[in-house]
Amino acid sequence: MVSAPPPSSGGVIICEMLNILEGYPLKDLGFRSAQSVHYQIEAMRHAYVDRNSYLGDPDFVKNPLDRLLDKGYAEKIRAVIDPKKAGVSKDIKPGVAPHEGSNTTHYSITDQWGNAVSVTYTLNDWFGAKVTADKTGVLLNNEMDDFTSKIGVPNMYGLVQGEANAIAPGKRPLSSMSPTIVSKDGKPVFVVGTPGGSRIITAVLHTILNVVDYGMNVQEAVDAPRFHQQWLPDVTNVETFAISPDTRKILTDMGHNLGVPQPANHLAAIIVGAPSLGGKQVGANRFYGANDPRRNTGLAAGY
Ligand code: DON
């Protein structure tokens, strides 16, 4: 397919729509059948939000052509197209390019000498205070929201906190950041951490339980769906597939209030020596990293 490049959007948007549509049996569905028209409309809707959001004169903007033309990207779009229901344009946002976290970031590192580092650093909300320190480009955080600004009033993460975390001169706000290193016989064996506000603590807990108690390998432990309870609000947020329908019923009968998933954490974890704790080493490999797929960014890499 050879077509018009930017500054026309034509070529790339045609190809993006074709990539989306090649996953549907258009011919079998029949020319202008309702189902095939539905898929075509939805492909158009999604491709145009990208057109209208990302593309412009390449002398001025970097057009993300590789990503918009990627077959994997088209597959993701197909996955959100409901085969039975028209999309609602105002609810559809342009696909966001994989990028570094824009609020809180975590990384886990180990080296050949047995050192381990687990770092979580936070701007708090998206782009923190949305202010950069003069002439540095360094974004300032808005950590003040981690304090109890008023007793009984939930903060951005819904945490209802008390006097102990009230604002006072020289005081630091109570954080949930939990960069963690698990050691055995004095040696680091497991490194883990994540962003995610109040859900950092339970996500790290889940991952430790998954590795230590349930014997999962590092990627399984990071991938496994989670649930989160933080006292108030009195609801346990449950990720999709975290519990089976009958478990859900038993828990509900027990009086649990189960809620919808919240924005995802982004775990970065390493197990030293084998894919699972105390497991068998594979070849000469020594470190097994897992990057949380939930935020569509990040990488587990070694060299
Ligand atoms: O220190 C804390 O607990 C919060 N400032 C962390 C914020 C955070 O993880 C935002 N990330 N999604």
CSV table of C-alpha atoms and ligand atoms in Angstrom, one decimal:
chain,number,residue,atom,x,y,z
A,1,MET,CA,0.0,0.0,0.0
A,2,VAL,CA,1.6,3.3,-1.1
A,3,SER,CA,-0.4,6.4,-0.2
A,4,ALA,CA,0.0,10.0,0.9
A,5,PRO,CA,2.3,10.7,3.8
A,6,PRO,CA,2.0,13.6,6.3
A,7,PRO,CA,1.3,16.4,6.0
A,8,SER,CA,-1.7,14.5,4.6
A,9,SER,CA,-3.3,12.1,7.1
A,10,GLY,CA,-4.8,10.1,4.3
A,11,GLY,CA,-2.3,7.3,3.9
A,12,VAL,CA,-1.7,6.5,7.5
A,13,ILE,CA,-5.4,6.7,8.5
A,14,ILE,CA,-6.4,4.5,5.6
A,15,CYS,CA,-3.8,1.9,6.6
A,16,GLU,CA,-4.7,2.1,10.3
A,17,MET,CA,-8.4,1.4,9.4
A,18,LEU,CA,-7.3,-1.4,7.1
A,19,ASN,CA,-5.2,-2.9,9.9
A,20,ILE,CA,-8.3,-2.8,12.2
A,21,LEU,CA,-10.6,-4.2,9.6
A,22,GLU,CA,-8.4,-7.1,8.5
A,23,GLY,CA,-9.4,-8.8,11.8
A,24,TYR,CA,-13.0,-9.0,10.7
A,25,PRO,CA,-14.5,-11.4,8.0
A,26,LEU,CA,-15.9,-8.5,6.0
A,27,LYS,CA,-16.5,-10.5,2.9
A,28,ASP,CA,-18.3,-13.3,4.8
A,29,LEU,CA,-20.4,-10.7,6.6
A,30,GLY,CA,-21.6,-9.4,3.3
A,31,PHE,CA,-21.4,-6.1,1.5
A,32,ARG,CA,-23.2,-3.4,3.6
A,33,SER,CA,-24.5,-5.9,6.1
A,34,ALA,CA,-25.2,-4.2,9.4
A,35,GLN,CA,-22.4,-6.0,11.1
A,36,SER,CA,-19.8,-5.1,8.5
A,37,VAL,CA,-21.0,-1.5,8.4
A,38,HIS,CA,-20.8,-1.4,12.2
A,39,TYR,CA,-17.1,-2.6,12.2
A,40,GLN,CA,-16.2,0.0,9.5
A,41,ILE,CA,-17.8,2.8,11.4
A,42,GLU,CA,-16.0,1.9,14.5
A,43,ALA,CA,-12.6,1.6,12.7
A,44,MET,CA,-13.3,5.1,11.3
A,45,ARG,CA,-14.2,6.5,14.7
A,46,HIS,CA,-11.0,5.1,16.3
A,47,ALA,CA,-8.7,6.0,13.4
A,48,TYR,CA,-10.0,9.6,13.3
A,49,VAL,CA,-9.5,10.3,17.0
A,50,ASP,CA,-5.8,9.4,16.3
A,51,ARG,CA,-5.8,11.6,13.2
A,52,ASN,CA,-7.3,14.5,15.0
A,53,SER,CA,-5.1,14.2,18.0
A,54,TYR,CA,-1.6,13.2,16.8
A,55,LEU,CA,-1.0,14.1,13.2
A,56,GLY,CA,0.3,17.4,11.8
A,57,ASP,CA,3.0,18.9,9.6
A,58,PRO,CA,6.1,16.7,10.1
A,59,ASP,CA,8.3,19.8,10.0
A,60,PHE,CA,6.6,20.7,13.3
A,61,VAL,CA,5.4,17.5,15.0
A,62,LYS,CA,6.6,14.0,15.4
A,63,ASN,CA,3.9,11.9,13.8
A,64,PRO,CA,3.8,8.5,15.6
A,65,LEU,CA,3.4,6.6,12.3
A,66,ASP,CA,5.1,3.4,13.5
A,67,ARG,CA,2.7,3.0,16.3
A,68,LEU,CA,-0.4,4.0,14.4
A,69,LEU,CA,0.5,1.5,11.7
A,70,ASP,CA,1.4,-1.3,14.1
A,71,LYS,CA,-0.8,-4.4,13.7
A,72,GLY,CA,-0.6,-4.9,17.5
A,73,TYR,CA,-2.1,-1.5,17.9
A,74,ALA,CA,-5.0,-2.4,15.6
A,75,GLU,CA,-5.6,-5.5,17.6
A,76,LYS,CA,-5.9,-3.5,20.7
A,77,ILE,CA,-8.5,-1.2,19.0
A,78,ARG,CA,-10.4,-4.3,17.9
A,79,ALA,CA,-10.5,-5.5,21.4
A,80,VAL,CA,-12.3,-2.4,22.6
A,81,ILE,CA,-14.8,-2.4,19.7
A,82,ASP,CA,-18.1,-3.9,21.0
A,83,PRO,CA,-19.5,-6.1,18.2
A,84,LYS,CA,-23.0,-5.3,19.2
A,85,LYS,CA,-22.9,-1.7,20.3
A,86,ALA,CA,-21.9,1.6,18.6
A,87,GLY,CA,-19.0,3.4,20.3
A,88,VAL,CA,-19.6,6.8,21.9
A,89,SER,CA,-17.1,9.2,20.4
A,90,LYS,CA,-16.7,11.4,23.4
A,91,ASP,CA,-15.7,8.4,25.5
A,92,ILE,CA,-13.0,7.4,23.0
A,93,LYS,CA,-9.6,8.9,23.7
A,94,PRO,CA,-6.7,8.8,21.3
A,95,GLY,CA,-4.5,5.7,22.0
A,96,VAL,CA,-1.7,6.9,24.3
A,97,ALA,CA,1.9,6.1,23.2
A,98,PRO,CA,3.8,3.9,25.6
A,99,HIS,CA,5.7,6.4,27.8
A,100,GLU,CA,7.3,6.8,31.2
A,101,GLY,CA,4.9,7.3,34.0
A,102,SER,CA,3.9,10.9,34.5
A,103,ASN,CA,3.4,10.8,38.2
A,104,THR,CA,5.0,8.1,40.3
A,105,THR,CA,7.6,5.7,38.9
A,106,HIS,CA,9.1,2.5,40.4
A,107,TYR,CA,12.2,0.6,39.2
A,108,SER,CA,13.9,-2.5,40.7
A,109,ILE,CA,17.5,-3.3,39.9
A,110,THR,CA,19.9,-6.1,40.9
A,111,ASP,CA,23.6,-6.6,39.9
A,112,GLN,CA,26.1,-9.3,39.5
A,113,TRP,CA,27.6,-8.6,42.9
A,114,GLY,CA,24.3,-9.3,44.7
A,115,ASN,CA,23.3,-5.7,45.3
A,116,ALA,CA,19.7,-4.8,44.9
A,117,VAL,CA,17.9,-1.5,44.6
A,118,SER,CA,14.2,-0.8,44.8
A,119,VAL,CA,13.2,2.8,44.1
A,120,THR,CA,9.8,4.5,44.0
A,121,TYR,CA,9.7,8.2,43.5
A,122,THR,CA,6.7,10.3,43.3
A,123,LEU,CA,5.3,13.5,41.8
A,124,ASN,CA,2.0,12.4,43.3
A,125,ASP,CA,-0.7,13.4,40.8
A,126,TRP,CA,-0.3,13.7,37.1
A,127,PHE,CA,2.7,16.0,36.5
A,128,GLY,CA,2.7,16.8,40.2
A,129,ALA,CA,2.0,20.5,40.9
A,130,LYS,CA,2.2,21.1,37.2
A,131,VAL,CA,5.0,23.6,37.9
A,132,THR,CA,8.7,23.3,37.1
A,133,ALA,CA,11.4,24.7,39.2
A,134,ASP,CA,12.8,27.8,37.5
A,135,LYS,CA,15.4,27.0,34.7
A,136,THR,CA,15.6,23.3,35.6
A,137,GLY,CA,12.7,21.6,33.9
A,138,VAL,CA,12.3,19.6,37.1
A,139,LEU,CA,8.6,19.2,37.9
A,140,LEU,CA,7.5,19.9,41.5
A,141,ASN,CA,5.3,17.4,43.3
A,142,ASN,CA,1.9,18.0,44.9
A,143,GLU,CA,2.6,15.7,47.9
A,144,MET,CA,0.6,18.0,50.1
A,145,ASP,CA,-2.4,15.8,49.2
A,146,ASP,CA,-0.8,12.9,51.0
A,147,PHE,CA,-1.3,14.8,54.3
A,148,THR,CA,-4.6,14.8,56.1
A,149,SER,CA,-5.7,18.2,55.0
A,150,LYS,CA,-9.0,17.9,56.9
A,151,ILE,CA,-9.9,15.0,59.2
A,152,GLY,CA,-12.6,12.8,57.7
A,153,VAL,CA,-12.2,14.2,54.2
A,154,PRO,CA,-10.8,11.7,51.7
A,155,ASN,CA,-7.7,12.6,49.7
A,156,MET,CA,-7.1,11.9,46.0
A,157,TYR,CA,-6.8,8.2,46.7
A,158,GLY,CA,-9.9,8.1,48.9
A,159,LEU,CA,-7.8,7.7,52.0
A,160,VAL,CA,-9.5,9.0,55.1
A,161,GLN,CA,-6.7,9.9,57.5
A,162,GLY,CA,-6.4,11.2,61.0
A,163,GLU,CA,-4.5,13.7,63.2
A,164,ALA,CA,-1.2,11.8,63.0
A,165,ASN,CA,-0.8,12.8,59.4
A,166,ALA,CA,-2.1,16.4,59.8
A,167,ILE,CA,-0.1,19.2,58.2
A,168,ALA,CA,2.5,20.8,60.4
A,169,PRO,CA,5.7,22.8,59.8
A,170,GLY,CA,8.6,20.7,58.9
A,171,LYS,CA,6.5,17.5,58.7
A,172,ARG,CA,6.6,15.0,55.9
A,173,PRO,CA,3.4,13.6,54.4
A,174,LEU,CA,2.6,9.9,55.1
A,175,SER,CA,3.4,8.0,51.9
A,176,SER,CA,2.2,4.6,50.7
A,177,MET,CA,5.4,4.0,48.6
A,178,SER,CA,6.7,0.5,49.4
A,179,PRO,CA,10.0,-0.2,47.6
A,180,THR,CA,10.8,-3.6,49.0
A,181,ILE,CA,13.7,-6.0,49.0
A,182,VAL,CA,13.1,-9.5,50.4
A,183,SER,CA,16.3,-11.3,51.6
A,184,LYS,CA,17.0,-14.9,52.6
A,185,ASP,CA,20.1,-15.8,54.6
A,186,GLY,CA,21.2,-12.2,54.3
A,187,LYS,CA,21.1,-12.1,50.5
A,188,PRO,CA,18.5,-10.2,48.4
A,189,VAL,CA,16.2,-12.8,46.6
A,190,PHE,CA,13.3,-10.7,45.5
A,191,VAL,CA,13.0,-7.0,44.7
A,192,VAL,CA,9.6,-5.3,44.2
A,193,GLY,CA,7.7,-2.0,44.1
A,194,THR,CA,5.1,0.0,42.2
A,195,PRO,CA,3.4,3.3,41.8
A,196,GLY,CA,-0.4,3.5,42.5
A,197,GLY,CA,-1.1,5.7,45.5
A,198,SER,CA,-2.9,3.9,48.3
A,199,ARG,CA,-2.9,0.7,46.2
A,200,ILE,CA,0.9,0.4,46.3
A,201,ILE,CA,0.8,-1.3,49.6
A,202,THR,CA,-1.7,-4.0,48.7
A,203,ALA,CA,-0.2,-4.6,45.3
A,204,VAL,CA,3.2,-5.2,46.8
A,205,LEU,CA,1.6,-7.5,49.5
A,206,HIS,CA,-0.2,-9.5,46.8
A,207,THR,CA,3.1,-9.9,44.8
A,208,ILE,CA,5.0,-11.1,47.9
A,209,LEU,CA,2.2,-13.6,48.8
A,210,ASN,CA,2.1,-14.8,45.2
A,211,VAL,CA,5.9,-15.4,45.2
A,212,VAL,CA,6.5,-16.6,48.7
A,213,ASP,CA,3.2,-18.4,49.6
A,214,TYR,CA,1.9,-19.5,46.3
A,215,GLY,CA,5.1,-20.3,44.5
A,216,MET,CA,4.4,-18.3,41.4
A,217,ASN,CA,7.2,-17.3,39.1
A,218,VAL,CA,7.9,-13.6,39.0
A,219,GLN,CA,5.8,-12.8,35.9
A,220,GLU,CA,2.8,-14.8,37.2
A,221,ALA,CA,3.1,-13.1,40.5
A,222,VAL,CA,3.0,-9.6,38.8
A,223,ASP,CA,0.2,-10.5,36.4
A,224,ALA,CA,-2.2,-12.2,38.8
A,225,PRO,CA,-5.3,-10.0,39.3
A,226,ARG,CA,-5.5,-8.2,42.6
A,227,PHE,CA,-8.0,-6.8,45.0
A,228,HIS,CA,-7.6,-3.8,47.4
A,229,GLN,CA,-9.2,-2.7,50.6
A,230,GLN,CA,-8.2,0.5,52.5
A,231,TRP,CA,-10.6,0.7,55.4
A,232,LEU,CA,-12.6,3.6,53.9
A,233,PRO,CA,-14.4,3.7,51.6
A,234,ASP,CA,-15.8,0.4,52.8
A,235,VAL,CA,-15.5,-1.4,49.5
A,236,THR,CA,-13.0,-3.9,48.2
A,237,ASN,CA,-12.0,-3.1,44.7
A,238,VAL,CA,-11.5,-6.3,42.6
A,239,GLU,CA,-9.7,-6.5,39.3
A,240,THR,CA,-11.4,-8.5,36.5
A,241,PHE,CA,-10.8,-12.3,36.9
A,242,ALA,CA,-9.4,-11.8,40.5
A,243,ILE,CA,-12.1,-14.0,41.9
A,244,SER,CA,-14.4,-16.6,40.5
A,245,PRO,CA,-18.2,-16.0,40.4
A,246,ASP,CA,-18.9,-18.5,43.2
A,247,THR,CA,-16.1,-16.9,45.3
A,248,ARG,CA,-17.7,-13.6,44.7
A,249,LYS,CA,-21.1,-14.9,45.8
A,250,ILE,CA,-19.7,-16.5,49.0
A,251,LEU,CA,-17.8,-13.2,49.9
A,252,THR,CA,-20.9,-11.1,49.2
A,253,ASP,CA,-23.0,-13.4,51.4
A,254,MET,CA,-20.3,-12.9,54.1
A,255,GLY,CA,-21.1,-9.2,53.9
A,256,HIS,CA,-18.2,-8.0,51.7
A,257,ASN,CA,-18.9,-5.1,49.5
A,258,LEU,CA,-17.0,-5.8,46.2
A,259,GLY,CA,-16.4,-3.0,43.9
A,260,VAL,CA,-14.9,-2.3,40.4
A,261,PRO,CA,-11.2,-2.2,39.6
A,262,GLN,CA,-9.3,1.0,40.1
A,263,PRO,CA,-6.5,2.4,38.0
A,264,ALA,CA,-3.8,-0.1,37.6
A,265,ASN,CA,-0.5,-0.3,39.5
A,266,HIS,CA,2.7,-0.9,37.6
A,267,LEU,CA,4.8,-3.5,39.4
A,268,ALA,CA,8.5,-4.0,38.6
A,269,ALA,CA,9.9,-7.1,40.2
A,270,ILE,CA,13.0,-9.3,40.1
A,271,ILE,CA,13.7,-12.7,41.5
A,272,VAL,CA,17.3,-13.6,41.9
A,273,GLY,CA,18.6,-17.1,40.9
A,274,ALA,CA,15.5,-18.7,39.4
A,275,PRO,CA,12.1,-17.8,37.9
A,276,SER,CA,10.4,-18.6,41.2
A,277,LEU,CA,11.7,-18.3,44.7
A,278,GLY,CA,13.8,-21.4,45.5
A,279,GLY,CA,13.2,-22.7,42.0
A,280,LYS,CA,15.6,-24.1,39.5
A,281,GLN,CA,18.0,-21.9,37.7
A,282,VAL,CA,17.6,-21.9,33.9
A,283,GLY,CA,20.9,-22.0,32.0
A,284,ALA,CA,23.3,-19.4,33.1
A,285,ASN,CA,20.6,-16.9,33.8
A,286,ARG,CA,20.6,-15.4,37.3
A,287,PHE,CA,18.0,-12.7,37.3
A,288,TYR,CA,14.3,-12.9,36.4
A,289,GLY,CA,12.5,-9.7,35.9
A,290,ALA,CA,8.8,-9.0,35.4
A,291,ASN,CA,7.2,-5.8,34.2
A,292,ASP,CA,3.6,-5.2,34.9
A,293,PRO,CA,1.6,-5.3,31.6
A,294,ARG,CA,-1.2,-3.2,33.0
A,295,ARG,CA,0.2,0.2,32.0
A,296,ASN,CA,1.5,-0.8,28.6
A,297,THR,CA,4.9,0.6,29.3
A,298,GLY,CA,8.2,-0.4,30.9
A,299,LEU,CA,10.5,-3.4,30.3
A,300,ALA,CA,12.3,-6.1,32.2
A,301,ALA,CA,15.8,-6.1,30.7
A,302,GLY,CA,19.2,-7.5,31.6
A,303,TYR,CA,22.7,-7.2,30.1
B,1,DON,O1,3.7,8.7,48.4
B,1,DON,C1,2.6,8.3,48.1
B,1,DON,O2,2.0,7.4,48.7
B,1,DON,C2,1.9,8.9,46.9
B,1,DON,N1,2.5,10.2,46.6
B,1,DON,C3,2.1,8.0,45.7
B,1,DON,C4,1.4,8.5,44.5
B,1,DON,C5,1.4,7.5,43.3
B,1,DON,O3,1.8,6.4,43.5
B,1,DON,C6,0.7,8.0,42.1
B,1,DON,N2,0.8,6.9,41.1
B,1,DON,N3,0.1,6.4,40.4
